[in-house]
Tab-separated table of C-alpha atoms in Angstrom:
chain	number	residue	atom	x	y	z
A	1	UNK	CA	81.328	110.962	146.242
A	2	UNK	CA	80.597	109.008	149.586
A	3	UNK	CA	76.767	110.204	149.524
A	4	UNK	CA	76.860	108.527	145.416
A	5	UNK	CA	78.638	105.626	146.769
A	6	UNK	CA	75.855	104.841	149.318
A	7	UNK	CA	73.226	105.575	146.539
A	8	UNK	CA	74.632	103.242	143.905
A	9	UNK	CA	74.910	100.609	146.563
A	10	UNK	CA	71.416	100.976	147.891
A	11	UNK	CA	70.306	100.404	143.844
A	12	UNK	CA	72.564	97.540	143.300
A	13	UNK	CA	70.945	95.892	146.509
A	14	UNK	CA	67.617	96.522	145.347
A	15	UNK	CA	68.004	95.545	141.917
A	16	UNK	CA	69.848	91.985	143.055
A	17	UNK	CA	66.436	91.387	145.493
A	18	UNK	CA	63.955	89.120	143.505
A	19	UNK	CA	60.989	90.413	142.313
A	20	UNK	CA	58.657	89.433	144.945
A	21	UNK	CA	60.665	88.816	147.778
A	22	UNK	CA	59.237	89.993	150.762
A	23	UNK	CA	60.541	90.951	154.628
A	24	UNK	CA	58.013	89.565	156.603
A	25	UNK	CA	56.911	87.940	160.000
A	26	UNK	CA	55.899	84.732	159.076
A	27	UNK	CA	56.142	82.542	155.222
A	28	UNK	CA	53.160	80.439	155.216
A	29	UNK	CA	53.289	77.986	152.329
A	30	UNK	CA	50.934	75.075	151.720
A	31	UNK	CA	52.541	72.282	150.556
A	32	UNK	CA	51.744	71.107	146.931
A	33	UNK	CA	49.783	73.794	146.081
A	34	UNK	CA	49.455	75.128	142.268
A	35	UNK	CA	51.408	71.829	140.961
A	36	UNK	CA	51.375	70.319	138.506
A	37	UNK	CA	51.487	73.379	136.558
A	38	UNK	CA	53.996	75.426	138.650
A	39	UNK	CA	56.691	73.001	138.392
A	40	UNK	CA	58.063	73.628	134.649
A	41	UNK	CA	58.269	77.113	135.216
A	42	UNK	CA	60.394	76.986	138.501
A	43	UNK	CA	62.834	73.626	137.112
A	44	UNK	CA	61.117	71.459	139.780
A	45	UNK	CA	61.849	67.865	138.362
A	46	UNK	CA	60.101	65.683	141.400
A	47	UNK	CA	56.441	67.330	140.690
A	48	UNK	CA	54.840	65.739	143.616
A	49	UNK	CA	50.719	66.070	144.280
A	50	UNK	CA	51.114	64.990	147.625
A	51	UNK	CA	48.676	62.158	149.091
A	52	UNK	CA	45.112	61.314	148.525
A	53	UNK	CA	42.420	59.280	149.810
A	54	UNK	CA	38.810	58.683	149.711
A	55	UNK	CA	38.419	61.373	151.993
A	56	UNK	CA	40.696	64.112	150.367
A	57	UNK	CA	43.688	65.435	148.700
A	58	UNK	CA	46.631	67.136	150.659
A	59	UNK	CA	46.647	69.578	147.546
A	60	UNK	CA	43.035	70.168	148.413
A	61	UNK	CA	43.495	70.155	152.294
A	62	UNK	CA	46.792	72.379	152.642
A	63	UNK	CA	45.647	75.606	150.943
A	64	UNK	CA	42.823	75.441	153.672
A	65	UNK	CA	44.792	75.346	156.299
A	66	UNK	CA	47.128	77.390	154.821
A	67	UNK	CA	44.733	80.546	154.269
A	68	UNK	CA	43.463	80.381	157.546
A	69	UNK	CA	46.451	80.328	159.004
A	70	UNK	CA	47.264	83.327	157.557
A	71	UNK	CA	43.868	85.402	157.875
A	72	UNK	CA	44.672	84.408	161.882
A	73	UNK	CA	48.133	85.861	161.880
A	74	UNK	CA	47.535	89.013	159.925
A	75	UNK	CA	44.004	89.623	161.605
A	76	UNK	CA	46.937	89.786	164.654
A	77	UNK	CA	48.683	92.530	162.737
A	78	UNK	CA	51.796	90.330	161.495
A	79	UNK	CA	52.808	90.521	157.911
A	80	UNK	CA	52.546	87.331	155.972
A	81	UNK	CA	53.643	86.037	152.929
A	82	UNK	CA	51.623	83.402	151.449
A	83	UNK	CA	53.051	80.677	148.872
A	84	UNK	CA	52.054	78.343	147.086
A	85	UNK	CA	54.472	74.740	146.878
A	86	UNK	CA	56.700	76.640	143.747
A	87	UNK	CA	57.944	80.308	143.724
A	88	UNK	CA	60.873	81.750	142.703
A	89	UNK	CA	61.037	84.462	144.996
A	90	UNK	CA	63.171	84.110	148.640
A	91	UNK	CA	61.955	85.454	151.704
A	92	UNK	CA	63.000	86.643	154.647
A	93	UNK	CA	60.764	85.956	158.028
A	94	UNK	CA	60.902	85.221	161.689
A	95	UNK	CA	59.154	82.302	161.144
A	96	UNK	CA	58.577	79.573	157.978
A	97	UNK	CA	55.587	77.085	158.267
A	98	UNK	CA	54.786	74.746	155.475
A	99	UNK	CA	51.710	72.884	155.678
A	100	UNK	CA	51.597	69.379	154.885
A	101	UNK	CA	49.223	66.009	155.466
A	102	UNK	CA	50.841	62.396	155.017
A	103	UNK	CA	50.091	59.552	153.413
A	104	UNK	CA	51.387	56.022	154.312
A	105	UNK	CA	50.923	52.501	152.070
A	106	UNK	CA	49.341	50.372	154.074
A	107	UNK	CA	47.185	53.123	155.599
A	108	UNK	CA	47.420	54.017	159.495
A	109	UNK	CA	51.103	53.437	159.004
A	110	UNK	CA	51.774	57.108	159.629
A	111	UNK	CA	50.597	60.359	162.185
A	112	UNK	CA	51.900	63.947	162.848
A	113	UNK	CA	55.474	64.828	162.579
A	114	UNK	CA	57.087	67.647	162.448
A	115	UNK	CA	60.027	68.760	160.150
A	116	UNK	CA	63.251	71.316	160.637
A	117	UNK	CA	66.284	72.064	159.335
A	118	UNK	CA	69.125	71.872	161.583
A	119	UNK	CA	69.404	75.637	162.933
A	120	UNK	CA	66.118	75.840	163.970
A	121	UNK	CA	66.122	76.121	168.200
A	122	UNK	CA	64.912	72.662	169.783
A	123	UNK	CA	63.195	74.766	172.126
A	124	UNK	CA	60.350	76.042	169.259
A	125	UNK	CA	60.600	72.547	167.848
A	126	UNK	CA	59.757	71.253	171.319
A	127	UNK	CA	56.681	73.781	172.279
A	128	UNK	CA	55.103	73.004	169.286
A	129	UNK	CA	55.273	68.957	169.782
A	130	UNK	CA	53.692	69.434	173.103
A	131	UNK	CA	51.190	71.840	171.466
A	132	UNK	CA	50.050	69.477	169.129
A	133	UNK	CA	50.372	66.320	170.803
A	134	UNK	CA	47.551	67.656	173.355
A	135	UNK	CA	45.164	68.839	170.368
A	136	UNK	CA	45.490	65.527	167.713
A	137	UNK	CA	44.078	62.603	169.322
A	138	UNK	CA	46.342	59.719	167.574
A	139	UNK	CA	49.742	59.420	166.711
A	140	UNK	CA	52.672	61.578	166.796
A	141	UNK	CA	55.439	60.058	164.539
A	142	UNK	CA	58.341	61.984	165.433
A	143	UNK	CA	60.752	64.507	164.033
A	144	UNK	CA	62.664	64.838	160.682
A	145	UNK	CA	61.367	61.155	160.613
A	146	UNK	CA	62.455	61.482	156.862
A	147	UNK	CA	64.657	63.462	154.524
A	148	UNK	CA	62.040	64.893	152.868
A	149	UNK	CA	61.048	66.545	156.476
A	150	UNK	CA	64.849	67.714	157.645
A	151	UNK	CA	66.069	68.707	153.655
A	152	UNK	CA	62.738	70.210	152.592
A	153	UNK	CA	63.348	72.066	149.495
A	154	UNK	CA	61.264	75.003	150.937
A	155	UNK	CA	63.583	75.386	153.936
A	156	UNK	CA	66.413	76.442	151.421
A	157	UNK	CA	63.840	79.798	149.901
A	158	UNK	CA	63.217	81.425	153.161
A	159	UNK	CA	65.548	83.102	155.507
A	160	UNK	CA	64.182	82.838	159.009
A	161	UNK	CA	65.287	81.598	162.249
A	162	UNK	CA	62.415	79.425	162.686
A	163	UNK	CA	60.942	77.034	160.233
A	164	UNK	CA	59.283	74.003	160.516
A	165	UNK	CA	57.402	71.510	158.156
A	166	UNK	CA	54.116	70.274	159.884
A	167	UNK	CA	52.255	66.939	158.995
A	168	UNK	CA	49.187	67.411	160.580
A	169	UNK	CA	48.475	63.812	160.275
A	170	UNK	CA	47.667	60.921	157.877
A	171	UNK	CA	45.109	61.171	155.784
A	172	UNK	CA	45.210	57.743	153.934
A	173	UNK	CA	44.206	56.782	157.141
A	174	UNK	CA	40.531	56.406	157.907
A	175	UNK	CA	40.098	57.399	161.612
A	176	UNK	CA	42.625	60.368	161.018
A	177	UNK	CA	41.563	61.768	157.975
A	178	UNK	CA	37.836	61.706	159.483
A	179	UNK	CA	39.275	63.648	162.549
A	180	UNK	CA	41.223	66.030	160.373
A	181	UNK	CA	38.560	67.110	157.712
A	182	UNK	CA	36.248	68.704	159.672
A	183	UNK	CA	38.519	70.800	161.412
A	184	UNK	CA	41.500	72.361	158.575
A	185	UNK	CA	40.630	76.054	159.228
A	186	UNK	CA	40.817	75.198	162.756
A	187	UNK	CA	44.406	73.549	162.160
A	188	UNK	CA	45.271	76.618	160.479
A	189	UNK	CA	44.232	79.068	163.674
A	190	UNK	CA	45.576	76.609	166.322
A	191	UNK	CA	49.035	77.133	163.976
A	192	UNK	CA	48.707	80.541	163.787
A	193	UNK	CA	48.198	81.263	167.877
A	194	UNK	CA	50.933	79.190	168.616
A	195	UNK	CA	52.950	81.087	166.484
A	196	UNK	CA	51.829	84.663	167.473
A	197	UNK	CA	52.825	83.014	170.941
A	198	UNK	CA	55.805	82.163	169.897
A	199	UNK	CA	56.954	85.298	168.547
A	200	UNK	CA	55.601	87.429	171.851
């Protein structure tokens, strides 16, 4: 009885896990990604494309950085899950990135920032300020300098002790987005080491 017990148990967890759902090291999602047409399907009423410029889209940019930041951490034998700005599934992870680039009206308005929900350790937060602020060149906003960065809807699909929302910098603004295009698989592997750092 005990040994069908366990059994039935074991199927009734497996069967209430979405389809999809993975265990992983690290949920890389890039921000925007697949909308406009992912957001009926997953009940997403604020379909936002993110922000453009004469030099790019974010919805353009963040799958870039997004793929190389995960060809960096699973060429150093981690297990990532990739998303895309809508899933249905919920993960669980050590770590959450989402990739994201601002957008500010008037231009140059804006920078880097970085976003976290509450229970993510200061200390990770912290490293990866100081990470960044020595590789981008202008300005560093802040943290959770909105409530789109400290209630991001992603933070809520992914169980992890570690997430974080990263705005790379502003790309409605000429001097940044000229530093930034160039150099979005190499945002995506700086990402990546400091992560596999991170989780040493």
């Amino acid at each position: 009885m005990t040994r069908f017990l366990a059994a039935l148990a074991a199927a009734l967890l497996v069967c209430s896990t979405p389809a999809g759902a993975q265990t992983v090291d690290v949920v890389v999602q890039a921000g925007h990604e697949g909308r406009p047409a992912s957001c009926a399907p997953n009940h997403v009423h604020a379909c936002n494309l993110g922000a453009s410029s004469a030099a790019g889209r974010e919805i353009v940019w963040t799958p870039i950085v997004a793929d190389a930041l995960a060809a960096t951490l699973r060429a150093a034998g981690l297990r990532v899950a990739r998303r895309p700005a809508d899933y249905p599934q919920h993960d669980t992870a050590r770590v959450a990135v989402y990739v994201h680039m601002d957008g500010s009206a008037p231009p140059c308005l804006s920078g880097a920032s970085v976003g976290f929900p509450a229970a993510t350790p200061h200390r990770f937060i912290a490293d990866w300020e100081r990470a960044y602020r020595r590789y981008f060149p202008y300005r560093f906003v802040g943290e959770n300098i909105s409530t789109n960065e400290s209630n991001y809807y992603g933070f809520r699909k992914v169980t992890a002790p570690d997430k974080f929302l990263i705005e790379y910098g502003e790309l409605t603004c000429p001097a940044q987005a000229a530093w930034l295009k160039p150099r979005l698989r190499d945002l995506g592997a700086f990402t990546a080491r400091f992560i596999i750092a991170e989780l040493r």
